[in-house]
Amino acid sequence: MAGYVVVGTQWGDEGKGKIIDVLGHKADYVVRFQGGNNAGHTVVVDGEKFILHLLPSGMLHGNGKCIIGPGVVVDPKVLLKELSVLDAKGAKTDHLFISDRAQLIMPYHVTLDILKEDSATDANRIGTTRRGIGPCYADKISRCGIRMVDLLDMELFAKKLKLNLEEKNMIFDKIYNAPALSYEQILEDYKGYTELLKHRIIDSTPIIHQALKDDKFVLFEGAQAMMLDIDHGNYPFVTSSSPTAGGVTVGAGVSPRSINRIIGVMKAYTTKVGAGPFVTELNDETGETLRAVGHEYGATTGRPRRCGWLDLVVGKYATDINGLTDIVITKIDCLSGMDTIKICTAYEIDGKIHTSIPASTESLMRAKPIYEELPGWQEDITQMKNYEELPENCKNYIKRMEEFLECQITVVSVGPDRTQNIFLKDI
Ligand code: GDP
Ligand code: IMO
Ligand code: MG
């Protein structure tokens, strides 16, 4: 039985898509377990770039099956568009299936997300991806969500839509002074989506269980990351799901006993999109350099990503909460050319030293980073294939990460392409 999990260890965009793609050629199943099209996962194959939002990043191999699991929120319009992009490029798409338990993102979720964000004060705005993620998960927890399975019974779907839309239209009118959405239009649109998607809607739960029993390789693909976790991230500047390893059992419907390896993807520096505390943020020339060299612009929204030094307080938190068995370092090539590189190993908050993340987001806003300084390296490492080739100072940086995090570093990614990797250990 081989259940592998890939999760983000920072604020997202660590390169999870690339790593899933690298491991994906051997996978019998690649399963998304949470989040929705707030994700933007980049896969580069022979110089061609694919950005996947809802589709699992194993799609491009076509060997195994790809599943959008029960814990995912699905916008069918976005899903169909993504499939059509792959179809147009001649890529295989008939290996994609969607759990009948997955929640549907409805147009009123997207509208509500946008209205809430636009009407919030600067201090309260989360900076969401405006894709309807939060309102859809809110309805799920309130037990009024509509699921993929409901699309298979249009009469039932219509009833649920009517009930939900009446309430949402009242909110649009009374709270936001915004126009109502049309019941007839949504019904017609979702009937159309159903015709195109119904052959892909399955009960994924027994299929995944059987695969694990048959000793198949099942790869669980996390979206978002540690610090965006609804329970353990910088609340309220988080997403509405559980992107940590614990989320796999809930979102895919598998036992913790079926997970063998938990792989954390960690960028060699830190980036974040959206509002909220970011202790090692660099609002200076170095931050601009990281953004330019790392092309740090959101894969989903195109927003410039906030950039800063590596925060190992966050790294340790992610290692412990996820129980990481392996770490993959990405984008270390983007640090070439720096004279010195800083690593944050603790915070100072109101005169006290903290080595773990405090719950109070307000106090985290006042945190000052405590840094270790390491000498940099000048060489371009993007074509290197072996650990021995790496500059001594780059190796020291990797060793310091491994020592601090107390977790083996298995792969060092040195470029966006699926071939640009240095394997330190078998994975
Ligand atoms: P994800 O959301 O975690 O899948 O990450 P994104 O795709 O949003 O952002 C990661 C970006 O870094 C993408 O543009 C990748 O192509 C790119 N990338 C991934 N790994 C590396 C790497 O090791 N080096 C460089 N230079 N780019 C990388
Ligand atoms: P991947 O999978 C980076 C952030 C948003 C915002 C917060 C809440 O590509 O790493 P939401 O729309 O989820 O309600 O927004 O979470 N966010 C991400 N940031 N990468 C992502 O996904 C993200 N998905 C959501 O910017 O701060
Ligand atoms: Mg991304």
XYZ file of C-alpha atoms and ligand atoms in Angstrom:
483
model
C 0.000 0.000 0.000
C 1.588 3.291 -1.029
C -0.220 6.492 -0.184
C 1.985 9.541 -0.683
C 0.912 13.056 0.205
C 2.334 16.296 -1.201
C 1.592 19.449 0.797
C 2.676 23.084 0.792
C 4.644 24.170 3.856
C 4.403 27.972 3.589
C 1.712 30.231 2.064
C 1.180 28.327 -1.195
C 2.919 28.459 -4.581
C 5.894 26.434 -3.356
C 5.967 24.370 -6.560
C 3.588 21.564 -5.521
C 2.309 21.202 -9.109
C 5.807 20.592 -10.432
C 6.578 17.993 -7.758
C 3.264 16.163 -8.276
C 4.066 16.061 -11.971
C 7.573 14.715 -11.262
C 6.216 11.923 -9.038
C 3.050 11.526 -11.110
C 4.463 9.390 -13.918
C 4.543 6.424 -11.533
C 1.187 7.134 -9.863
C -1.841 4.928 -10.425
C -4.050 7.668 -8.990
C -3.513 11.375 -8.346
C -6.183 12.679 -5.958
C -6.986 16.280 -5.024
C -8.462 16.297 -1.504
C -9.328 19.935 -0.677
C -9.529 23.471 -2.041
C -10.812 24.365 -5.460
C -9.841 26.652 -8.292
C -8.164 29.028 -5.864
C -5.156 26.802 -6.579
C -2.798 27.548 -9.458
C -0.353 24.694 -10.020
C 2.258 25.124 -12.731
C 3.699 22.211 -14.665
C 6.364 22.794 -17.314
C 6.919 20.072 -19.908
C 9.519 20.585 -22.669
C 9.297 24.342 -22.214
C 5.485 24.372 -22.441
C 3.714 25.771 -19.387
C 0.399 24.416 -18.069
C -1.420 26.066 -15.156
C -3.899 23.750 -13.469
C -6.526 25.066 -11.059
C -8.941 22.216 -10.437
C -7.399 19.448 -12.457
C -4.854 17.341 -10.557
C -1.264 18.016 -11.622
C -0.859 14.375 -12.637
C -3.153 15.024 -15.647
C -0.328 15.450 -18.109
C 1.068 11.936 -17.748
C -2.090 10.096 -18.687
C -0.843 6.795 -17.198
C -2.949 6.686 -14.058
C -6.338 8.111 -13.165
C -6.930 11.573 -11.726
C -9.622 12.181 -9.134
C -11.154 15.364 -7.781
C -11.967 14.086 -4.315
C -14.927 14.537 -1.917
C -13.317 17.422 -0.004
C -12.861 19.628 -3.080
C -15.179 22.490 -4.086
C -15.858 22.332 -7.825
C -16.841 25.165 -10.151
C -18.071 23.153 -13.173
C -17.701 26.072 -15.573
C -14.020 26.450 -14.668
C -13.475 22.700 -14.810
C -14.913 22.453 -18.335
C -12.761 25.353 -19.486
C -9.636 23.713 -18.086
C -10.497 20.434 -19.773
C -11.040 22.208 -23.082
C -7.615 23.873 -22.834
C -5.967 20.459 -22.421
C -8.123 19.006 -25.209
C -7.039 21.808 -27.539
C -3.408 21.016 -26.784
C -3.997 17.379 -27.655
C -3.511 16.166 -24.068
C -5.442 13.168 -22.766
C -8.419 14.069 -20.528
C -10.551 10.917 -20.299
C -8.741 9.799 -17.128
C -10.320 12.552 -14.993
C -13.103 11.670 -12.529
C -14.973 13.704 -9.931
C -16.284 12.445 -6.618
C -20.074 12.586 -6.360
C -19.582 13.909 -2.813
C -17.643 17.027 -3.907
C -19.411 20.333 -3.297
C -20.471 22.562 -6.187
C -19.359 26.175 -6.370
C -22.443 28.088 -7.512
C -22.504 31.560 -9.127
C -23.919 33.008 -5.887
C -20.808 31.825 -4.020
C -18.577 33.726 -6.412
C -20.777 36.830 -6.200
C -20.801 36.702 -2.411
C -17.009 36.285 -2.230
C -16.534 39.370 -4.421
C -19.170 41.473 -2.605
C -17.679 40.612 0.795
C -14.145 41.439 -0.293
C -15.133 44.678 -2.023
C -17.156 45.940 0.913
C -14.540 45.077 3.570
C -12.272 47.734 5.036
C -8.582 47.497 4.133
C -7.801 46.019 7.551
C -10.467 43.309 7.222
C -10.003 42.322 3.598
C -8.530 38.814 3.277
C -7.432 39.214 -0.318
C -9.162 36.037 -1.469
C -8.860 34.693 -4.993
C -12.531 35.761 -5.499
C -13.462 32.298 -6.752
C -16.296 31.629 -4.269
C -14.245 29.238 -2.136
C -15.128 30.602 1.333
C -18.909 30.947 0.707
C -19.053 27.439 -0.806
C -17.302 25.840 2.184
C -19.527 27.937 4.503
C -22.640 26.432 2.876
C -21.133 22.953 3.156
C -20.624 23.384 6.893
C -24.094 24.971 7.226
C -25.419 21.818 5.518
C -27.124 23.625 2.648
C -24.456 22.970 0.001
C -25.233 21.347 -3.342
C -23.058 18.386 -4.349
C -21.980 16.771 -7.610
C -24.374 13.883 -6.917
C -27.295 16.342 -7.008
C -26.526 17.063 -10.656
C -27.561 13.488 -11.416
C -31.122 14.265 -10.250
C -32.110 17.542 -11.890
C -35.428 17.771 -10.061
C -33.654 17.615 -6.711
C -30.964 19.996 -7.935
C -33.613 22.529 -9.016
C -35.270 22.387 -5.572
C -31.986 22.903 -3.745
C -31.019 25.720 -6.078
C -34.324 27.506 -5.508
C -34.025 27.310 -1.745
C -30.430 28.511 -1.684
C -30.878 31.233 -4.247
C -33.881 32.770 -2.480
C -31.760 33.260 0.613
C -28.689 34.486 -1.283
C -30.715 36.967 -3.355
C -32.133 38.370 -0.123
C -28.577 38.886 1.169
C -27.511 40.544 -2.098
C -30.476 42.920 -1.942
C -30.694 43.750 1.763
C -27.005 43.776 2.724
C -25.136 44.693 -0.426
C -27.771 46.482 -2.503
C -26.712 44.225 -5.376
C -28.928 42.737 -8.135
C -30.469 39.273 -7.809
C -29.166 36.305 -9.794
C -31.557 34.511 -12.146
C -32.777 31.070 -11.077
C -33.677 30.108 -14.663
C -30.276 31.083 -16.005
C -28.347 29.135 -13.358
C -30.576 26.098 -13.831
C -30.045 26.160 -17.580
C -26.277 26.631 -17.239
C -25.898 23.796 -14.720
C -28.024 21.485 -16.901
C -25.556 22.164 -19.679
C -22.518 21.491 -17.464
C -24.121 18.242 -16.275
C -24.482 16.944 -19.822
C -20.764 17.472 -20.343
C -19.579 16.159 -16.981
C -21.971 13.404 -15.873
C -19.865 10.529 -17.252
C -17.017 11.646 -14.984
C -19.048 11.767 -11.737
C -18.274 8.670 -9.659
C -18.195 7.360 -6.106
C -14.432 7.685 -5.719
C -14.315 6.349 -2.157
C -14.348 2.550 -2.792
C -12.092 3.027 -5.816
C -9.389 4.714 -3.741
C -9.783 2.120 -0.965
C -9.390 -0.733 -3.448
C -6.348 0.925 -5.016
C -4.679 1.199 -1.606
C -5.545 -2.434 -0.796
C -4.095 -3.535 -4.149
C -0.827 -1.794 -3.278
C -1.264 0.789 -6.012
C 0.596 4.098 -5.827
C -1.890 6.795 -4.801
C -0.612 10.363 -4.754
C -2.665 12.879 -2.770
C -2.199 16.412 -4.071
C -2.502 19.269 -1.613
C -3.484 22.753 -2.710
C -2.719 25.917 -0.707
C -0.470 25.336 2.301
C 0.292 25.210 6.015
C -0.219 28.876 6.856
C -3.491 29.014 4.894
C -4.995 26.149 6.923
C -8.381 27.059 8.414
C -7.415 25.786 11.897
C -3.656 26.193 12.063
C -2.883 29.108 9.721
C -2.906 32.850 10.419
C -6.665 33.037 11.002
C -8.590 34.851 9.512
C -6.073 35.318 6.669
C -6.501 31.718 5.580
C -8.463 29.650 3.097
C -11.540 27.657 4.142
C -10.154 24.110 4.009
C -7.470 21.912 5.604
C -4.455 21.816 3.280
C -2.350 19.910 5.810
C -1.776 16.135 5.837
C -4.715 15.657 8.216
C -6.944 17.063 5.472
C -6.201 14.028 3.309
C -8.051 11.628 5.561
C -11.050 13.938 5.790
C -11.066 15.176 2.198
C -10.250 11.944 0.373
C -11.988 9.586 2.816
C -8.984 7.424 3.711
C -7.515 6.248 6.985
C -4.366 7.896 8.402
C -2.965 4.333 8.289
C -3.018 4.415 4.494
C -0.483 7.225 4.284
C 3.139 6.133 3.976
C 5.000 9.296 3.109
C 4.217 12.953 3.644
C 6.243 15.214 1.386
C 6.414 18.919 2.198
C 7.315 21.314 -0.593
C 9.333 24.267 0.675
C 10.474 27.229 -1.371
C 14.039 28.306 -0.477
C 12.624 31.746 0.383
C 9.083 32.852 1.258
C 6.204 34.275 -0.784
C 2.609 35.102 0.026
C -0.393 36.480 -1.835
C -3.203 38.160 0.018
C -3.267 40.008 3.322
C -2.030 38.978 6.768
C 1.187 38.756 8.774
C 4.445 37.911 7.009
C 7.316 38.275 9.455
C 10.226 37.945 7.002
C 8.688 40.120 4.263
C 11.190 42.312 2.411
C 9.781 45.621 1.250
C 13.110 46.589 -0.301
C 15.424 45.943 -3.237
C 16.125 42.339 -2.151
C 12.374 41.632 -2.095
C 12.074 43.123 -5.607
C 14.985 40.975 -6.788
C 13.354 37.803 -5.451
C 10.084 38.731 -7.203
C 11.867 39.415 -10.495
C 14.192 36.385 -10.446
C 11.500 33.993 -9.173
C 8.766 35.446 -11.471
C 6.641 35.749 -8.358
C 3.231 36.601 -9.770
C 0.121 34.575 -8.848
C -0.685 31.659 -11.169
C -4.425 32.145 -10.491
C -4.910 35.902 -10.146
C -1.671 37.346 -11.582
C -1.192 39.399 -8.390
C 2.433 40.207 -7.480
C 3.472 37.896 -4.638
C 4.911 39.396 -1.454
C 8.499 38.127 -1.049
C 10.862 37.600 1.893
C 13.560 35.417 3.443
C 13.025 31.789 4.404
C 11.068 31.530 7.652
C 12.066 28.352 9.469
C 9.651 29.033 12.328
C 6.947 28.449 9.726
C 8.999 25.562 8.292
C 9.260 23.788 11.645
C 5.567 24.344 12.351
C 4.720 22.765 8.975
C 7.141 19.865 9.555
C 5.556 19.042 12.901
C 1.873 19.596 12.067
C 2.108 17.549 8.875
C 4.510 14.976 10.308
C 6.656 15.364 7.213
C 8.753 12.372 6.207
C 10.442 14.252 3.347
C 11.090 17.809 2.248
C 11.488 18.966 -1.338
C 13.261 22.337 -1.641
C 12.250 24.396 -4.664
C 13.535 27.571 -6.320
C 16.909 27.493 -4.582
C 18.297 28.427 -8.022
C 16.637 31.843 -7.543
C 19.039 32.585 -4.659
C 22.163 32.389 -6.878
C 23.955 35.723 -7.023
C 23.243 36.834 -3.452
C 26.241 37.708 -1.255
C 24.516 36.711 1.963
C 21.240 34.926 2.598
C 19.186 35.178 5.765
C 17.166 32.469 7.503
C 14.675 33.335 10.235
C 14.948 30.939 13.195
C 12.824 32.726 15.833
C 10.594 35.767 16.373
C 10.822 38.548 18.906
C 7.396 39.751 19.997
C 7.122 42.501 22.615
C 10.600 41.649 23.943
C 9.984 37.883 24.168
C 11.531 35.189 21.967
C 9.126 32.803 20.199
C 10.154 29.626 18.401
C 6.636 28.589 17.388
C 3.725 30.400 15.771
C 1.514 32.266 18.261
C -2.251 31.996 17.788
C -2.748 35.760 17.951
C -2.499 37.159 14.456
C -2.362 40.651 15.972
C 0.773 39.814 17.974
C 2.305 38.148 14.924
C 1.890 41.452 13.092
C 4.330 42.939 15.659
C 6.860 40.087 15.398
C 10.432 40.890 14.406
C 12.483 38.177 12.707
C 15.652 36.844 14.331
C 18.013 35.887 11.551
C 21.004 33.681 10.935
C 23.170 34.852 8.040
C 24.715 32.400 5.624
C 27.153 33.155 2.814
C 25.601 32.996 -0.666
C 26.888 31.602 -3.966
C 27.211 33.089 -7.439
C 26.990 30.054 -9.750
C 23.986 29.263 -11.955
C 22.809 25.882 -10.667
C 19.832 25.328 -12.971
C 21.557 22.669 -15.095
C 23.123 20.735 -12.233
C 22.030 17.129 -11.774
C 24.064 15.903 -8.777
C 24.359 17.117 -5.221
C 28.186 17.055 -5.491
C 28.092 19.671 -8.269
C 26.330 22.266 -6.088
C 28.433 25.150 -4.723
C 29.657 24.549 -1.150
C 27.591 27.455 0.253
C 24.447 26.120 -1.417
C 25.080 22.723 0.180
C 25.548 24.465 3.535
C 22.218 26.231 3.118
C 20.495 22.889 2.428
C 22.295 21.235 5.372
C 21.268 24.035 7.731
C 17.623 23.632 6.661
C 17.776 19.877 7.188
C 19.426 20.231 10.598
C 16.965 22.883 11.816
C 13.865 21.120 10.523
C 14.972 17.650 11.652
C 13.574 16.131 8.482
C 15.358 14.617 5.492
C 15.581 16.691 2.331
C 14.927 14.289 -0.494
C 14.831 16.421 -3.632
C 16.252 19.827 -4.551
C 14.428 21.408 -7.469
C 16.628 23.792 -9.477
C 14.256 25.006 -12.195
C 10.613 24.887 -13.335
C 10.967 22.035 -15.828
C 10.061 18.497 -14.774
C 13.663 17.431 -15.492
C 15.386 20.059 -13.304
C 15.829 18.103 -10.080
C 18.615 16.811 -7.874
C 17.604 13.636 -6.059
C 19.383 13.301 -2.720
C 17.567 10.146 -1.718
C 15.211 7.658 -3.264
C 11.612 8.884 -3.356
P 2.128 25.593 -6.637
O 0.888 26.371 -6.467
O 2.708 25.152 -5.331
O 1.993 24.445 -7.597
O 3.203 26.590 -7.265
P 2.948 27.647 -8.471
O 2.866 26.903 -9.741
O 1.842 28.575 -8.132
O 4.263 28.526 -8.378
C 5.534 27.956 -8.479
C 6.282 28.621 -9.648
O 7.651 28.314 -9.577
C 5.819 28.133 -11.001
O 5.966 29.171 -11.930
C 6.792 26.995 -11.310
O 6.949 26.761 -12.706
C 8.055 27.542 -10.711
N 9.011 26.563 -10.168
C 8.743 25.393 -9.512
N 9.897 24.849 -9.049
C 10.890 25.679 -9.427
C 12.307 25.683 -9.224
O 12.895 24.816 -8.574
N 13.001 26.746 -9.738
C 12.400 27.753 -10.446
N 13.162 28.738 -10.908
N 11.078 27.767 -10.650
C 10.338 26.760 -10.147
P -1.796 27.087 -4.516
O -2.459 25.725 -4.468
C -1.327 31.013 -2.701
C -4.797 32.606 -0.527
C -5.444 33.854 -1.094
C -5.934 34.513 0.186
C -6.386 33.315 1.012
C -7.866 33.022 0.935
O -1.547 27.570 -5.890
O -0.596 27.113 -3.635
P -9.434 31.923 -0.920
O -9.728 32.333 -2.326
O -8.879 30.558 -0.786
O -10.603 32.143 -0.001
O -8.300 32.962 -0.408
O -5.662 32.198 0.528
N -4.663 31.478 -1.458
C -3.516 31.102 -2.042
N -2.288 31.658 -2.013
N -1.519 29.872 -3.377
C -2.728 29.284 -3.398
O -2.941 28.063 -3.936
C -3.813 29.912 -2.745
N -5.127 29.629 -2.590
C -5.631 30.576 -1.787
O -4.500 34.660 -1.775
O -4.857 35.116 0.857
Mg 0.070 28.232 -6.998
